[in-house]
Short mmCIF file of C-alpha atoms in Angstrom, two decimals:
data_model
loop_
_atom_site.label_atom_id
_atom_site.label_comp_id
_atom_site.label_asym_id
_atom_site.label_seq_id
_atom_site.Cartn_x
_atom_site.Cartn_y
_atom_site.Cartn_z
CA PHE A 1 0.00 0.00 0.00
CA PHE A 2 2.73 2.45 0.94
CA PHE A 3 4.50 1.85 -2.37
CA PHE A 4 1.42 2.79 -4.41
CA PHE A 5 0.82 5.85 -2.26
CA PHE A 6 4.42 6.89 -2.85
CA LEU A 7 3.98 6.56 -6.61
CA MET A 8 0.86 8.73 -6.54
CA ILE A 9 2.74 11.69 -5.03
CA ARG A 10 4.25 13.68 -7.85
CA ARG A 11 7.18 15.96 -7.50
CA PRO A 12 6.70 19.43 -9.00
CA PRO A 13 8.55 19.89 -12.28
CA ARG A 14 11.98 21.47 -12.08
CA SER A 15 12.62 24.84 -13.58
CA THR A 16 14.05 24.71 -17.07
CA LEU A 17 15.97 27.94 -16.56
CA SER A 18 19.65 27.51 -15.91
CA SER A 19 21.78 29.66 -13.62
CA SER A 20 25.01 28.52 -15.28
CA SER A 21 26.20 26.93 -18.48
CA ALA A 22 29.06 24.44 -18.31
CA ALA A 23 32.03 24.66 -20.62
CA SER A 24 32.13 21.96 -23.26
CA ASP A 25 35.76 21.06 -22.52
CA VAL A 26 35.50 20.85 -18.74
CA TYR A 27 38.15 18.17 -18.33
CA LYS A 28 40.63 19.65 -20.80
CA ARG A 29 40.94 23.03 -19.12
CA GLN A 30 43.45 23.85 -16.44
CA GLY A 31 42.41 24.11 -12.83
CA ILE A 32 40.34 26.98 -11.51
CA ASN A 33 43.28 28.52 -9.65
CA ALA A 34 45.37 28.86 -12.80
CA GLU A 35 42.99 31.42 -14.31
CA TYR A 36 41.03 32.98 -11.46
CA GLY A 37 42.94 32.03 -8.31
CA GLN A 38 43.05 35.60 -7.00
CA TYR A 39 39.24 35.62 -6.58
CA GLY A 40 39.02 32.62 -4.19
CA LEU A 41 36.31 30.77 -6.11
CA ARG A 42 34.95 27.50 -4.76
CA CYS A 43 34.30 25.66 -8.01
CA LYS A 44 34.05 26.13 -11.76
CA ARG A 45 30.31 26.59 -11.54
CA GLU A 46 30.95 30.08 -10.17
CA ILE A 47 32.86 30.94 -13.36
CA TRP A 48 30.16 29.36 -15.51
CA ARG A 49 27.52 31.45 -13.74
CA VAL A 50 29.48 34.63 -14.48
CA ASN A 51 29.95 33.52 -18.09
CA LEU A 52 26.19 33.04 -18.45
CA THR A 53 25.48 36.51 -17.05
CA LEU A 54 28.09 37.99 -19.33
CA SER A 55 26.78 36.20 -22.42
CA ASN A 56 23.22 37.39 -21.68
CA MET A 57 24.39 41.00 -21.41
CA ARG A 58 26.47 40.71 -24.58
CA ARG A 59 23.60 39.12 -26.50
CA THR A 60 21.28 41.95 -25.49
CA ALA A 61 23.89 44.54 -26.49
CA ARG A 62 24.50 42.85 -29.87
CA THR A 63 20.76 42.72 -30.58
CA LEU A 64 20.35 46.40 -29.70
CA LEU A 65 23.35 47.43 -31.82
CA THR A 66 21.64 45.98 -34.92
CA LEU A 67 18.78 48.47 -34.49
CA PRO A 68 19.09 52.10 -35.64
CA GLU A 69 20.17 54.58 -32.96
CA THR A 70 16.83 56.38 -33.03
CA HIS A 71 14.85 53.18 -32.47
CA GLU A 72 12.74 53.35 -29.30
CA ARG A 73 13.68 49.84 -28.10
CA ARG A 74 17.41 50.54 -28.49
CA GLN A 75 17.12 53.76 -26.52
CA LEU A 76 15.07 52.26 -23.68
CA GLU A 77 16.75 48.89 -23.28
CA GLY A 78 20.19 50.27 -24.09
CA SER A 79 20.01 52.93 -21.41
CA ALA A 80 18.65 50.37 -18.93
CA LEU A 81 21.51 47.96 -19.68
CA LEU A 82 24.14 50.68 -19.37
CA ARG A 83 22.57 52.00 -16.16
CA ARG A 84 22.66 48.50 -14.68
CA CYS A 85 26.33 48.06 -15.67
CA HIS A 86 27.19 51.45 -14.11
CA ASN A 87 25.25 50.74 -10.89
CA LEU A 88 26.88 47.34 -10.44
CA GLY A 89 30.31 48.78 -11.23
CA PHE A 90 31.04 46.68 -14.31
CA LEU A 91 31.63 49.87 -16.34
CA GLU A 92 32.95 53.30 -15.37
CA SER A 93 30.49 56.17 -15.61
CA ASP A 94 32.27 57.73 -18.62
CA LYS A 95 31.76 54.56 -20.71
CA ASP A 96 28.19 55.11 -21.85
CA GLN A 97 27.96 53.23 -25.15
CA LEU A 98 26.75 49.73 -25.89
CA ASP A 99 30.11 48.84 -27.45
CA TYR A 100 31.67 48.87 -23.99
CA VAL A 101 29.26 46.16 -22.84
CA LEU A 102 30.66 43.88 -25.54
CA SER A 103 34.18 44.42 -24.18
CA LEU A 104 33.31 43.23 -20.64
CA THR A 105 35.29 40.24 -19.40
CA VAL A 106 34.92 37.70 -16.59
CA PRO A 107 37.39 39.50 -14.27
CA ASP A 108 35.34 42.71 -14.61
CA ILE A 109 32.41 40.91 -12.97
CA LEU A 110 34.49 38.89 -10.49
CA GLU A 111 35.96 42.16 -9.17
CA ARG A 112 32.47 43.21 -8.03
CA ARG A 113 31.76 40.10 -5.92
CA LEU A 114 31.35 40.72 -2.19
CA GLN A 115 34.17 38.30 -1.45
CA THR A 116 36.64 40.32 -3.55
CA VAL A 117 35.42 43.70 -2.30
CA VAL A 118 35.69 42.66 1.38
CA HIS A 119 39.30 41.64 0.78
CA LYS A 120 40.13 44.82 -1.17
CA ILE A 121 38.74 47.20 1.47
CA GLY A 122 40.81 45.45 4.14
CA LEU A 123 38.23 43.67 6.28
CA ALA A 124 39.85 40.30 5.52
CA LYS A 125 43.45 39.13 5.29
CA SER A 126 42.84 37.18 2.07
CA VAL A 127 40.03 36.34 -0.33
CA HIS A 128 39.67 32.97 1.37
CA HIS A 129 39.38 34.68 4.76
CA ALA A 130 36.79 37.01 3.21
CA ARG A 131 34.73 34.02 2.08
CA VAL A 132 34.81 32.53 5.58
CA LEU A 133 33.79 35.84 7.18
CA ILE A 134 30.85 36.16 4.78
CA ARG A 135 29.63 32.59 5.27
CA GLN A 136 29.91 32.90 9.06
CA ARG A 137 27.63 35.98 9.07
CA HIS A 138 30.25 38.56 10.05
CA ILE A 139 29.79 40.88 7.04
CA ALA A 140 26.86 43.23 6.49
CA VAL A 141 26.04 45.47 3.54
CA ALA A 142 24.10 48.51 4.78
CA LYS A 143 23.35 46.73 8.10
CA GLN A 144 21.90 43.71 6.22
CA ILE A 145 23.87 40.52 6.80
CA VAL A 146 24.85 38.88 3.51
CA VAL A 147 25.95 35.24 3.49
CA THR A 148 26.55 34.86 -0.25
CA PRO A 149 30.17 35.41 -1.34
CA SER A 150 29.06 35.84 -4.97
CA PHE A 151 26.76 38.76 -4.07
CA ILE A 152 27.39 41.55 -6.62
CA VAL A 153 28.05 44.80 -4.77
CA ARG A 154 26.52 47.98 -6.14
CA THR A 155 28.77 51.02 -6.30
CA SER A 156 26.34 52.93 -4.08
CA SER A 157 26.44 50.29 -1.31
CA GLU A 158 30.19 49.65 -1.44
CA ARG A 159 30.93 52.23 1.27
CA HIS A 160 28.35 50.59 3.57
CA ILE A 161 30.20 47.25 3.81
CA ALA A 162 31.27 46.59 7.40
CA PHE A 163 31.22 44.01 10.14
CA ALA A 164 27.72 43.15 11.31
CA GLU A 165 26.59 44.60 14.62
CA GLN A 166 25.89 41.09 15.97
CA SER A 167 29.39 39.91 15.01
CA PRO A 168 32.16 39.77 17.63
CA PHE A 169 34.29 41.76 15.17
CA GLY A 170 31.64 44.49 15.02
CA GLY A 171 31.25 44.96 18.77
CA GLY A 172 28.66 42.27 19.35
CA ARG A 173 28.62 39.43 21.84
CA PRO A 174 32.05 37.73 22.17
CA GLY A 175 32.54 34.38 20.46
CA ARG A 176 32.17 31.03 22.20
CA VAL A 177 35.90 30.48 22.78
CA ARG A 178 36.39 33.93 24.26
CA ARG A 179 33.37 33.45 26.55
CA VAL A 180 34.70 30.07 27.76
CA LYS A 181 38.16 31.53 28.43
CA ALA A 182 36.68 34.52 30.27
CA LYS A 183 34.56 32.22 32.39
CA ALA A 184 37.57 30.04 33.21
CA ALA A 185 39.68 33.09 34.10
CA LYS A 186 36.90 34.43 36.32
CA LYS A 187 36.56 31.06 38.02
CA LYS A 188 40.34 30.86 38.52
CA ALA A 189 40.45 34.38 39.96
CA ALA A 190 37.57 33.56 42.31
CA GLY A 191 39.29 30.31 43.33
CA GLY A 192 42.62 32.12 43.91
CA ALA A 193 40.95 34.72 46.11
CA ASP A 194 39.45 31.98 48.29
CA ASP A 195 42.86 30.30 48.70
CA ASP A 196 44.50 33.54 49.94
CA GLU A 197 42.05 33.90 52.85
#
């Protein structure tokens, strides 16, 4: 009976949208550290995800460049795409043409990840340390704790990156080890005072 009941329960269909696209020559390429070691990536999927984002932006830019400059769609979508690239920091503010979107590379996007930005502003000793701090809920962007190292930081919120208020690094409650050591020291001091009397 249980078996038939189990067969009757259907799982909802999975989404057909992909968040990354794998390279066709996955096993032929060099390791992840050879190309992008300075960004502290966990696996190649993180590069594939960036490649997918980049290819979508490039495809949109190529499509818009085929339209005449006075076309309404090119003006609306083109300005929206450029504004998004400027807000996310992929392009400098003086680069305001669609041709610059086509020249974007993977490192341009990897530079805007929270993990890289935390290391560059000096909150972490290395990119790997930055990843650990983010995953352990020590980093906040505008007082909102972010636990995703691949979070793309906007240029407007870059100056609001700091240690979270709840974090021991940000003036919050001390960590477990420090609390245990303080308790032991307090107990030792109390025990030593009793011995003197």
